[in-house]
């Protein structure tokens, strides 16, 4: 009871604090930080937020949906930022184990799952999210269009259009930064030759006005109107899209807790006033589209099984496509939907130069963890059993044949023999379980929940988007990507039981940067290896240089978009 009182008091205090601020300036401040992602070391107060995206969503929602609306403009104030961070962290801490003596293995597992679900946003690149919308929902387009008046192409194109409009406005707003005078001011200010106010006085009026205007409203370029989207998109569909994926700052007494469904995650655009919209997080738009469409179809009895089965098939197809793009030489052979034991279909087998890679895919849902630890552990273990454990068991069925002495056949669903395997010709066998849900730390360290014989090797269990990012990086930016991947798998399975990582890309990123050190760590079974979230920065660097080469494009075709007049925003400042 004391814990609940502490939580309620902290929430009340935070609501009182955020409700004093005017909604646009408050939401705009944090929306700018979400979009531009300033470097973590720039400001220590912002670094007090432990999970910036989720924390900022929570603050914006509390401010937008509070009963009493404030009028005080919100701007950067270190003391205020620090206070907000402390209050959010206090609220989050109430959901974790309070006493050290209560911190059992089950408590640790519960906290890992809890943090994975509530602390992290969806970690992927937007091109991956767009591809999922297209491949998962295209067969159900008629049903979706009938219900929402929106087709799949439009849902993808409208997101791209919002990104382009924001890009154009940002370039307009920041035009002053390309002037000679501003660059001289910038150099002198950062070398402490002049103060900010002294430098402003020395700038031409046009440049100083633009700089001060930007500082006064950093989020201005994230504002837009319907007309910005009418430029190339159907007016009726734009209106329907905004009705579905935007929300108005209004009283919503039911929203209060950090762990409840945040309205902004499903409607990441705020309608500030009539025909004036603010993007909170454009990256969230495809995620919101996917969630809404999947929830809609899965609640319809006539489509529930169809969408689930189609999603599973799409996962299998995508995984096979990824492996085929890397193992594409004449020495590699891939078998999909094959049989080695009658009545038991397997997903994918890669045979390459004396190595076998057994791959199983699992699209099972990872449900929201209960707050109550005992109930949560039961649910977590059930979900893990249905996904990672089941996938491993399927892999093990094939592993056992490779470990034996007898030859065995790989057959298709017609019992046609595709290849006869001689186990003696294979020196290495790896198992991989690819999931459609991200299990976080419970997936990076399989020692926590996976059941296996002590002498058996661990599989590699990985979230589908992480697999794609890692293998695309190896393919386009490393010599001998096949060899590097097998080298990674060999060391990776040795890390379970003495490692900690929130996300698999932290582990993959470290391997790419320091492969030899990675091997050394893998062999130090008595040493806890921790992988920082900053390790995956290598993927962002490659992504922003255009080096990952996803199928979908994040922007619309520039020349097509400008076949008529430029879409200057008509949103009122």
Coordinates of C-alpha atoms in Angstrom, one line a residue:
X1 CA 0.0 0.0 0.0
X2 CA 2.9 2.4 0.8
X3 CA 4.3 1.7 -2.6
X4 CA 1.0 2.7 -4.3
X5 CA 0.8 5.9 -2.2
X6 CA 4.3 6.8 -3.2
X7 CA 3.4 6.2 -6.9
X8 CA 0.1 8.2 -6.7
X9 CA 1.8 11.1 -4.9
X10 CA 4.6 11.2 -7.5
X11 CA 2.1 11.2 -10.4
X12 CA 0.1 14.0 -8.7
X13 CA 3.2 16.1 -8.3
X14 CA 4.2 15.6 -11.9
X15 CA 0.8 16.4 -13.2
X16 CA 0.7 19.6 -11.2
X17 CA 4.0 20.6 -12.6
X18 CA 3.3 19.9 -16.3
X19 CA -0.2 21.3 -16.2
X20 CA 1.3 24.8 -15.7
X21 CA 2.7 24.9 -19.2
X22 CA 1.0 25.8 -22.5
X23 CA 0.6 22.6 -24.6
X24 CA 2.1 23.6 -27.9
X25 CA 5.4 24.9 -26.5
X26 CA 5.6 22.0 -24.0
X27 CA 5.0 19.3 -26.7
X28 CA 7.0 21.1 -29.3
X29 CA 10.1 21.3 -27.0
X30 CA 10.2 17.5 -26.5
X31 CA 9.1 16.8 -30.1
X32 CA 12.2 18.7 -31.3
X33 CA 14.4 16.6 -29.1
X34 CA 12.8 13.4 -30.3
X35 CA 13.3 14.4 -34.0
X36 CA 16.8 15.9 -33.8
X37 CA 18.2 13.6 -31.1
X38 CA 21.0 15.9 -29.7
X39 CA 24.1 14.1 -28.5
X40 CA 23.8 12.6 -25.0
X41 CA 26.7 14.5 -23.6
X42 CA 25.5 17.9 -24.6
X43 CA 23.2 18.5 -21.6
X44 CA 23.4 16.7 -18.3
X45 CA 19.8 17.5 -17.3
X46 CA 18.4 15.8 -20.4
X47 CA 20.6 12.8 -19.7
X48 CA 18.7 12.2 -16.4
X49 CA 15.8 10.8 -18.4
X50 CA 16.5 7.0 -18.5
X51 CA 14.3 6.2 -21.5
X52 CA 14.0 9.5 -23.4
X53 CA 11.4 8.5 -26.1
X54 CA 9.0 6.8 -23.6
X55 CA 9.6 9.5 -21.0
X56 CA 9.0 12.3 -23.4
X57 CA 5.8 10.6 -24.7
X58 CA 4.6 10.3 -21.1
X59 CA 5.3 14.0 -20.3
X60 CA 3.6 15.2 -23.5
X61 CA 0.5 13.1 -22.9
X62 CA 0.2 14.2 -19.2
X63 CA 0.4 17.8 -20.3
X64 CA -1.9 17.5 -23.3
X65 CA -4.6 15.5 -21.6
X66 CA -4.6 17.2 -18.2
X67 CA -7.8 18.7 -16.9
X68 CA -6.3 22.1 -16.2
X69 CA -4.5 23.7 -19.1
X70 CA -1.6 26.1 -18.4
X71 CA -0.5 29.2 -20.2
X72 CA 3.1 29.4 -19.3
X73 CA 5.4 29.0 -22.3
X74 CA 7.9 26.1 -21.9
X75 CA 11.5 26.6 -22.9
X76 CA 14.8 25.1 -21.9
X77 CA 15.4 25.6 -18.2
X78 CA 17.9 23.2 -16.6
X79 CA 16.2 23.3 -13.2
X80 CA 12.8 22.5 -14.7
X81 CA 14.2 19.7 -16.9
X82 CA 16.0 18.2 -13.9
X83 CA 12.8 18.3 -11.8
X84 CA 10.7 16.6 -14.5
X85 CA 13.3 13.9 -15.0
X86 CA 13.5 13.2 -11.2
X87 CA 9.7 12.9 -11.0
X88 CA 9.5 10.6 -14.0
X89 CA 12.4 8.4 -12.6
X90 CA 10.6 8.3 -9.2
X91 CA 7.4 7.1 -10.9
X92 CA 9.3 4.4 -12.9
X93 CA 11.1 3.2 -9.8
X94 CA 7.8 2.4 -8.1
X95 CA 7.3 -0.4 -10.5
X96 CA 10.7 -2.0 -9.7
X97 CA 11.7 -4.1 -6.7
X98 CA 12.2 -1.8 -3.7
X99 CA 14.2 -4.0 -1.3
X100 CA 17.4 -5.8 -2.1
X101 CA 16.4 -8.9 -0.2
X102 CA 13.4 -9.3 -2.5
X103 CA 15.6 -9.3 -5.6
X104 CA 15.4 -12.9 -6.6
X105 CA 16.1 -14.4 -10.0
X106 CA 12.4 -14.2 -10.8
X107 CA 12.4 -10.6 -9.8
X108 CA 15.3 -9.8 -12.1
X109 CA 13.6 -11.6 -15.0
X110 CA 10.4 -9.7 -14.3
X111 CA 12.2 -6.4 -14.2
X112 CA 14.1 -7.1 -17.5
X113 CA 10.8 -7.9 -19.2
X114 CA 9.1 -4.9 -17.7
X115 CA 11.8 -2.6 -18.8
X116 CA 11.9 -4.1 -22.3
X117 CA 8.1 -3.6 -22.7
X118 CA 7.6 -0.2 -21.1
X119 CA 11.0 1.6 -21.3
X120 CA 11.8 1.0 -25.0
X121 CA 10.2 2.3 -28.1
X122 CA 10.1 0.2 -31.2
X123 CA 13.8 -0.1 -32.3
X124 CA 13.9 -0.3 -36.1
X125 CA 14.4 1.8 -39.1
X126 CA 11.4 3.3 -40.7
X127 CA 12.0 1.6 -44.0
X128 CA 11.5 -1.7 -42.1
X129 CA 8.3 -0.5 -40.6
X130 CA 6.9 0.6 -44.0
X131 CA 7.8 -2.7 -45.6
X132 CA 5.9 -4.6 -42.8
X133 CA 2.8 -2.4 -43.5
X134 CA 3.0 -3.3 -47.2
X135 CA 3.7 -7.0 -46.9
X136 CA 1.5 -7.8 -43.9
X137 CA -1.6 -5.8 -44.9
X138 CA -1.7 -5.8 -48.7
X139 CA -3.8 -9.0 -48.9
X140 CA -6.4 -7.4 -46.5
X141 CA -6.5 -4.0 -48.3
X142 CA -10.1 -4.4 -49.3
X143 CA -11.2 -4.9 -45.7
X144 CA -9.0 -2.0 -44.5
X145 CA -10.2 0.3 -47.2
X146 CA -13.8 -0.6 -46.5
X147 CA -13.4 0.2 -42.7
X148 CA -11.1 3.2 -42.8
X149 CA -11.3 4.6 -46.4
X150 CA -7.5 4.2 -46.7
X151 CA -5.5 2.0 -49.0
X152 CA -2.1 0.5 -48.2
X153 CA -0.2 2.7 -50.7
X154 CA -1.8 5.8 -49.3
X155 CA -0.8 4.9 -45.7
X156 CA 2.8 4.6 -46.8
X157 CA 2.8 7.6 -49.0
X158 CA 1.2 9.9 -46.5
X159 CA 4.0 9.1 -44.0
X160 CA 6.6 9.9 -46.6
X161 CA 4.9 13.1 -47.5
X162 CA 4.9 14.3 -43.8
X163 CA 8.7 13.6 -43.7
X164 CA 9.3 15.6 -46.9
X165 CA 7.2 18.6 -45.7
X166 CA 9.1 18.6 -42.4
X167 CA 12.4 18.4 -44.3
X168 CA 11.5 21.4 -46.5
X169 CA 10.4 23.5 -43.6
X170 CA 13.5 22.7 -41.6
X171 CA 15.7 23.7 -44.5
X172 CA 13.7 27.0 -44.8
X173 CA 14.0 27.6 -41.0
X174 CA 17.7 26.8 -40.9
X175 CA 18.7 28.7 -44.1
X176 CA 20.5 31.3 -42.0
X177 CA 23.0 28.7 -40.8
X178 CA 24.5 28.6 -44.3
X179 CA 25.5 32.3 -44.3
X180 CA 29.1 33.4 -43.8
X181 CA 28.1 35.8 -41.0
X182 CA 26.4 33.0 -39.0
X183 CA 29.4 30.6 -39.4
X184 CA 31.8 33.3 -38.2
X185 CA 29.5 34.0 -35.2
X186 CA 29.2 30.2 -34.5
X187 CA 33.0 29.8 -34.5
X188 CA 33.6 32.8 -32.2
X189 CA 30.9 31.8 -29.8
X190 CA 32.0 28.2 -29.4
X191 CA 35.6 29.3 -29.0
X192 CA 34.4 31.7 -26.3
X193 CA 35.7 34.8 -28.1
X194 CA 32.3 36.4 -27.7
X195 CA 29.1 36.0 -25.7
X196 CA 25.8 35.0 -27.4
X197 CA 24.3 38.5 -26.9
X198 CA 27.5 40.2 -28.3
X199 CA 27.5 37.9 -31.3
X200 CA 23.8 38.5 -32.0
X201 CA 24.4 42.3 -32.1
X202 CA 27.1 41.8 -34.7
X203 CA 24.9 39.7 -37.1
X204 CA 22.9 41.2 -39.9
X205 CA 19.3 41.8 -38.9
X206 CA 18.0 39.1 -41.2
X207 CA 20.3 36.5 -39.8
X208 CA 19.8 37.5 -36.1
X209 CA 16.0 37.5 -36.5
X210 CA 16.1 34.0 -38.0
X211 CA 18.4 32.7 -35.3
X212 CA 16.3 34.2 -32.5
X213 CA 13.1 33.0 -34.1
X214 CA 14.5 29.5 -34.3
X215 CA 15.5 29.6 -30.6
X216 CA 12.1 30.9 -29.6
X217 CA 10.3 28.0 -31.4
X218 CA 12.6 25.1 -32.3
X219 CA 9.6 23.0 -33.2
X220 CA 8.2 25.4 -35.9
X221 CA 9.2 23.1 -38.7
X222 CA 7.2 20.2 -37.2
X223 CA 4.0 22.2 -37.6
X224 CA 1.9 21.5 -40.7
X225 CA -1.6 22.0 -42.1
X226 CA -3.9 19.8 -44.1
X227 CA -3.0 21.8 -47.3
X228 CA 0.6 20.6 -47.0
X229 CA -0.6 17.1 -47.6
X230 CA -3.3 18.0 -50.1
X231 CA -0.5 19.0 -52.4
X232 CA -0.1 15.5 -53.8
X233 CA -2.5 13.3 -51.8
X234 CA -6.2 12.8 -51.9
X235 CA -8.0 15.4 -49.8
X236 CA -10.6 13.0 -48.4
X237 CA -8.0 10.4 -47.5
X238 CA -5.8 13.0 -45.8
X239 CA -8.7 14.1 -43.6
X240 CA -9.5 10.5 -42.7
X241 CA -5.8 9.9 -41.9
X242 CA -5.6 12.9 -39.6
X243 CA -8.9 11.9 -37.9
X244 CA -7.4 8.5 -37.1
X245 CA -3.8 9.4 -36.3
X246 CA -4.0 12.8 -34.5
X247 CA -5.3 13.8 -31.1
X248 CA -6.4 17.0 -29.6
X249 CA -5.1 18.4 -26.3
X250 CA -8.2 17.8 -24.1
X251 CA -9.1 16.4 -20.7
X252 CA -8.5 12.7 -20.5
X253 CA -8.7 11.8 -16.8
X254 CA -8.2 8.1 -17.5
X255 CA -4.6 8.7 -18.7
X256 CA -2.3 8.8 -15.7
X257 CA 0.1 5.9 -15.4
X258 CA 3.5 5.4 -17.1
X259 CA 2.6 1.8 -17.8
X260 CA -0.8 2.3 -19.4
X261 CA -1.4 2.7 -23.1
X262 CA -0.3 6.1 -24.1
X263 CA -2.7 7.8 -26.7
X264 CA 0.2 9.4 -28.4
X265 CA 1.7 6.0 -29.4
X266 CA -1.4 5.4 -31.5
X267 CA -2.0 9.0 -32.6
X268 CA 1.5 10.6 -32.7
X269 CA 0.2 13.9 -34.2
X270 CA -1.3 16.6 -32.0
X271 CA -4.0 19.0 -33.4
X272 CA -2.9 22.2 -31.7
X273 CA -5.8 24.2 -33.1
X274 CA -8.0 24.2 -36.2
X275 CA -5.9 23.0 -39.1
X276 CA -2.6 23.4 -37.1
X277 CA -0.9 20.1 -36.4
X278 CA 2.3 19.2 -34.6
X279 CA 4.3 16.1 -35.2
X280 CA 5.4 14.5 -31.9
X281 CA 7.3 11.6 -33.5
X282 CA 7.0 10.9 -37.2
X283 CA 8.9 7.6 -36.8
X284 CA 5.9 6.5 -34.7
X285 CA 3.4 7.0 -37.5
X286 CA 4.1 3.7 -39.4
X287 CA 4.3 1.9 -36.0
X288 CA 0.8 3.3 -35.1
X289 CA -0.5 2.4 -38.5
X290 CA 0.7 -1.2 -38.1
X291 CA -0.8 -1.5 -34.6
X292 CA -4.2 -0.1 -35.5
X293 CA -4.5 -2.2 -38.6
X294 CA -3.4 -5.4 -36.9
X295 CA -5.6 -4.8 -33.9
X296 CA -8.6 -4.2 -36.2
X297 CA -8.1 -7.4 -38.2
X298 CA -7.3 -9.6 -35.3
X299 CA -10.5 -8.6 -33.5
X300 CA -12.6 -9.6 -36.5
X301 CA -13.4 -13.3 -36.1
X302 CA -13.4 -13.9 -39.9
X303 CA -9.9 -12.4 -40.3
X304 CA -8.2 -13.3 -37.0
X305 CA -6.7 -16.6 -38.1
X306 CA -6.0 -15.3 -41.6
X307 CA -3.9 -12.3 -40.5
X308 CA -2.0 -14.4 -37.9
X309 CA -1.1 -17.1 -40.5
X310 CA -0.2 -14.6 -43.1
X311 CA 2.1 -12.8 -40.7
X312 CA 3.8 -16.0 -39.9
X313 CA 4.3 -16.8 -43.6
X314 CA 5.6 -13.3 -44.2
X315 CA 8.2 -13.7 -41.5
X316 CA 9.4 -17.0 -43.0
X317 CA 9.6 -15.4 -46.4
X318 CA 11.5 -12.4 -45.1
X319 CA 14.0 -14.5 -43.2
X320 CA 14.7 -16.7 -46.2
X321 CA 15.1 -13.6 -48.4
X322 CA 17.7 -12.1 -45.9
X323 CA 19.7 -15.3 -45.8
X324 CA 19.5 -15.8 -49.6
X325 CA 20.9 -12.3 -50.1
X326 CA 24.1 -13.2 -48.1
X327 CA 24.5 -16.9 -48.9
X328 CA 24.1 -16.3 -52.7
X329 CA 27.1 -18.1 -54.0
X330 CA 27.4 -21.5 -55.8
X331 CA 28.7 -23.1 -52.6
X332 CA 25.6 -22.3 -50.6
X333 CA 22.3 -24.2 -50.7
X334 CA 19.1 -23.1 -49.0
X335 CA 16.1 -25.3 -48.3
X336 CA 12.8 -23.8 -47.2
X337 CA 9.8 -25.6 -45.7
X338 CA 11.6 -28.9 -45.7
X339 CA 11.3 -32.1 -43.8
X340 CA 13.9 -34.3 -42.1
X341 CA 11.4 -36.1 -39.9
X342 CA 8.0 -37.1 -41.3
X343 CA 5.2 -34.9 -40.2
X344 CA 7.5 -32.1 -38.9
X345 CA 8.0 -29.2 -41.2
X346 CA 11.2 -27.1 -40.7
X347 CA 11.5 -23.4 -41.9
X348 CA 15.0 -23.0 -43.4
X349 CA 18.3 -24.8 -43.7
X350 CA 21.5 -23.3 -45.1
X351 CA 24.3 -25.6 -46.1
X352 CA 27.5 -23.9 -47.0
X353 CA 31.1 -25.2 -47.1
X354 CA 30.8 -27.7 -44.4
X355 CA 28.6 -25.6 -42.2
X356 CA 24.9 -26.0 -41.5
X357 CA 22.7 -23.2 -40.3
X358 CA 19.3 -24.3 -39.0
X359 CA 16.8 -21.4 -38.9
X360 CA 13.3 -21.4 -37.3
X361 CA 11.0 -18.4 -37.3
X362 CA 8.4 -17.6 -34.6
X363 CA 5.7 -15.0 -34.9
X364 CA 4.1 -15.6 -31.4
X365 CA 3.1 -12.6 -29.5
X366 CA 5.0 -11.3 -26.4
X367 CA 2.2 -10.1 -24.1
X368 CA 2.4 -7.1 -21.8
X369 CA 3.9 -8.2 -18.5
X370 CA 1.7 -8.1 -15.4
X371 CA 2.7 -5.8 -12.6
X372 CA 2.3 -8.6 -10.1
X373 CA 5.6 -10.6 -10.3
X374 CA 4.2 -14.1 -9.8
X375 CA 1.6 -13.7 -12.5
X376 CA 4.1 -12.0 -14.7
X377 CA 6.6 -14.8 -14.5
X378 CA 4.0 -17.4 -15.5
X379 CA 3.0 -15.3 -18.5
X380 CA 6.6 -14.6 -19.5
X381 CA 7.6 -18.2 -19.3
X382 CA 4.6 -19.2 -21.4
X383 CA 5.3 -16.7 -24.1
X384 CA 9.0 -17.6 -24.1
X385 CA 8.0 -21.3 -24.3
X386 CA 5.7 -20.6 -27.3
X387 CA 8.4 -18.6 -29.2
X388 CA 12.1 -19.0 -28.5
X389 CA 11.9 -22.4 -26.7
X390 CA 9.7 -23.9 -29.3
X391 CA 11.9 -22.6 -32.1
X392 CA 15.0 -24.1 -30.3
X393 CA 13.3 -27.4 -29.9
X394 CA 12.5 -27.5 -33.6
X395 CA 16.2 -26.6 -34.4
X396 CA 17.4 -29.3 -32.0
X397 CA 15.5 -32.0 -34.0
X398 CA 17.7 -31.2 -37.0
X399 CA 20.8 -30.7 -34.9
X400 CA 20.5 -34.2 -33.5
X401 CA 20.7 -35.6 -37.0
X402 CA 23.8 -33.7 -37.8
X403 CA 25.3 -35.0 -34.6
X404 CA 24.6 -38.6 -35.6
X405 CA 26.5 -41.0 -37.8
X406 CA 23.8 -41.9 -40.3
X407 CA 23.0 -40.1 -43.5
X408 CA 19.5 -38.5 -43.7
X409 CA 17.3 -37.0 -46.4
X410 CA 16.0 -33.5 -46.8
X411 CA 12.6 -33.7 -48.4
X412 CA 9.9 -31.3 -49.6
X413 CA 6.2 -31.6 -48.7
X414 CA 5.7 -34.2 -51.5
X415 CA 8.3 -36.5 -50.0
X416 CA 10.7 -35.7 -52.8
X417 CA 14.4 -36.0 -51.7
X418 CA 16.1 -32.7 -52.3
X419 CA 19.5 -33.7 -50.8
X420 CA 21.0 -36.5 -48.7
X421 CA 23.1 -35.2 -45.9
X422 CA 26.3 -37.0 -44.8
X423 CA 26.9 -35.6 -41.2
X424 CA 30.6 -36.4 -41.4
X425 CA 31.0 -33.7 -44.0
X426 CA 29.8 -30.9 -41.7
X427 CA 32.2 -29.5 -39.1
X428 CA 29.9 -26.8 -37.7
X429 CA 26.2 -26.6 -37.0
X430 CA 24.4 -23.4 -35.8
X431 CA 20.8 -22.9 -34.7
X432 CA 19.0 -19.6 -35.1
X433 CA 15.5 -18.7 -33.8
X434 CA 14.2 -15.5 -35.5
X435 CA 11.3 -13.8 -33.6
X436 CA 8.7 -11.2 -34.7
X437 CA 8.7 -9.9 -31.2
X438 CA 11.6 -8.4 -29.3
X439 CA 12.3 -10.2 -26.0
X440 CA 15.1 -7.8 -24.9
X441 CA 17.4 -9.1 -22.3
X442 CA 15.6 -12.5 -22.0
X443 CA 16.6 -13.0 -25.6
X444 CA 20.1 -11.7 -25.5
X445 CA 21.0 -14.0 -22.6
X446 CA 19.2 -17.3 -23.2
X447 CA 20.7 -18.7 -20.0
X448 CA 17.9 -17.0 -18.1
X449 CA 14.9 -19.0 -19.5
X450 CA 16.0 -21.5 -22.2
X451 CA 15.8 -25.2 -21.3
X452 CA 18.6 -27.3 -22.8
X453 CA 21.1 -30.0 -21.9
X454 CA 24.3 -28.6 -20.4
X455 CA 26.5 -30.0 -23.1
X456 CA 24.4 -28.6 -26.0
X457 CA 25.3 -25.3 -27.6
X458 CA 23.0 -22.3 -27.3
X459 CA 21.1 -21.1 -30.4
X460 CA 21.2 -17.5 -31.5
X461 CA 17.8 -15.9 -30.9
X462 CA 17.3 -12.6 -32.7
X463 CA 14.5 -10.2 -33.5
X464 CA 13.8 -10.0 -37.3
X465 CA 14.7 -6.4 -37.8
X466 CA 18.0 -6.8 -35.9
X467 CA 18.9 -9.8 -38.1
X468 CA 18.2 -7.8 -41.2
X469 CA 20.3 -4.8 -40.1
X470 CA 23.2 -6.9 -39.0
X471 CA 23.3 -9.0 -42.2
X472 CA 22.9 -6.0 -44.4
X473 CA 25.8 -4.4 -42.7
X474 CA 28.0 -7.4 -43.1
X475 CA 27.0 -7.8 -46.7
X476 CA 27.6 -4.2 -47.8
X477 CA 30.4 -3.1 -45.4
X478 CA 32.6 -6.1 -44.6
X479 CA 34.7 -8.4 -46.7
X480 CA 33.7 -12.0 -46.6
X481 CA 30.3 -11.4 -44.9
X482 CA 29.6 -15.2 -44.8
X483 CA 32.8 -15.9 -42.9
X484 CA 32.2 -12.9 -40.6
X485 CA 28.7 -14.1 -39.7
X486 CA 29.8 -17.6 -38.9
X487 CA 32.7 -16.2 -36.9
X488 CA 30.1 -14.1 -34.9
X489 CA 27.8 -17.1 -34.3
X490 CA 30.7 -19.2 -33.0
X491 CA 31.6 -16.7 -30.3
X492 CA 28.1 -15.5 -29.7
X493 CA 26.8 -18.8 -28.3
X494 CA 29.6 -18.8 -25.7
X495 CA 28.4 -15.5 -24.2
X496 CA 25.1 -16.8 -22.7
X497 CA 25.3 -17.0 -18.9
X498 CA 27.9 -14.3 -18.5
X499 CA 26.6 -11.3 -20.4
X500 CA 24.1 -8.4 -20.2
X501 CA 22.6 -6.5 -23.1
X502 CA 19.3 -4.8 -23.5
X503 CA 19.3 -5.2 -27.3
X504 CA 21.0 -7.6 -29.7
X505 CA 22.3 -4.8 -31.9
X506 CA 24.4 -3.7 -28.9
X507 CA 26.2 -7.1 -29.1
X508 CA 26.4 -7.1 -32.9
X509 CA 27.7 -3.5 -32.9
X510 CA 30.5 -4.4 -30.5
X511 CA 31.5 -7.4 -32.7
X512 CA 31.7 -5.2 -35.8
X513 CA 33.9 -2.7 -34.0
X514 CA 36.2 -5.1 -32.1
X515 CA 35.9 -8.6 -33.4
X516 CA 39.0 -9.9 -31.7
X517 CA 38.1 -8.5 -28.3
X518 CA 34.6 -9.9 -28.8
X519 CA 36.1 -13.4 -29.2
X520 CA 38.2 -12.9 -26.1
X521 CA 35.1 -11.8 -24.0
X522 CA 33.2 -14.9 -25.3
X523 CA 35.8 -17.2 -23.8
X524 CA 35.9 -15.5 -20.4
X525 CA 33.1 -17.5 -18.8
X526 CA 33.9 -16.2 -15.4
X527 CA 33.6 -12.5 -16.5
X528 CA 30.3 -10.6 -16.9
X529 CA 30.3 -8.9 -20.3
X530 CA 28.1 -5.8 -20.5
X531 CA 27.2 -4.3 -23.9
X532 CA 26.4 -0.6 -23.9
X533 CA 23.5 0.8 -25.9
X534 CA 26.0 3.1 -27.6
X535 CA 27.5 0.1 -29.4
X536 CA 24.8 0.2 -32.0
X537 CA 25.7 3.7 -33.1
X538 CA 27.7 2.1 -35.9
X539 CA 24.4 1.0 -37.5
X540 CA 23.0 4.6 -37.4
X541 CA 26.2 5.9 -39.0
X542 CA 25.9 3.4 -41.8
X543 CA 22.1 4.0 -42.1
X544 CA 22.4 7.8 -42.3
X545 CA 25.1 7.5 -45.0
X546 CA 22.6 5.4 -47.1
X547 CA 24.6 2.2 -46.6
X548 CA 21.9 -0.3 -45.4
X549 CA 19.9 -0.3 -48.7
X550 CA 16.4 -1.3 -47.5
X551 CA 13.7 -2.0 -50.1
X552 CA 11.4 0.9 -49.1
X553 CA 12.3 4.5 -49.4
X554 CA 11.7 6.9 -46.5
X555 CA 10.8 9.9 -48.7
X556 CA 8.5 10.3 -51.7
X557 CA 10.0 10.8 -55.1
X558 CA 11.3 14.4 -55.0
X559 CA 10.7 15.3 -58.6
X560 CA 7.1 13.8 -58.7
X561 CA 6.3 15.7 -55.5
X562 CA 7.4 19.0 -57.1
X563 CA 5.8 18.6 -60.4
X564 CA 3.6 21.5 -59.2
X565 CA 4.2 24.3 -56.8
X566 CA 6.2 23.8 -53.6
X567 CA 4.1 22.9 -50.5
X568 CA 4.9 25.7 -48.1
X569 CA 3.2 25.1 -44.8
X570 CA 0.1 27.1 -44.1
X571 CA 0.1 26.2 -40.4
X572 CA -0.1 29.4 -38.4
X573 CA 2.9 30.1 -36.2

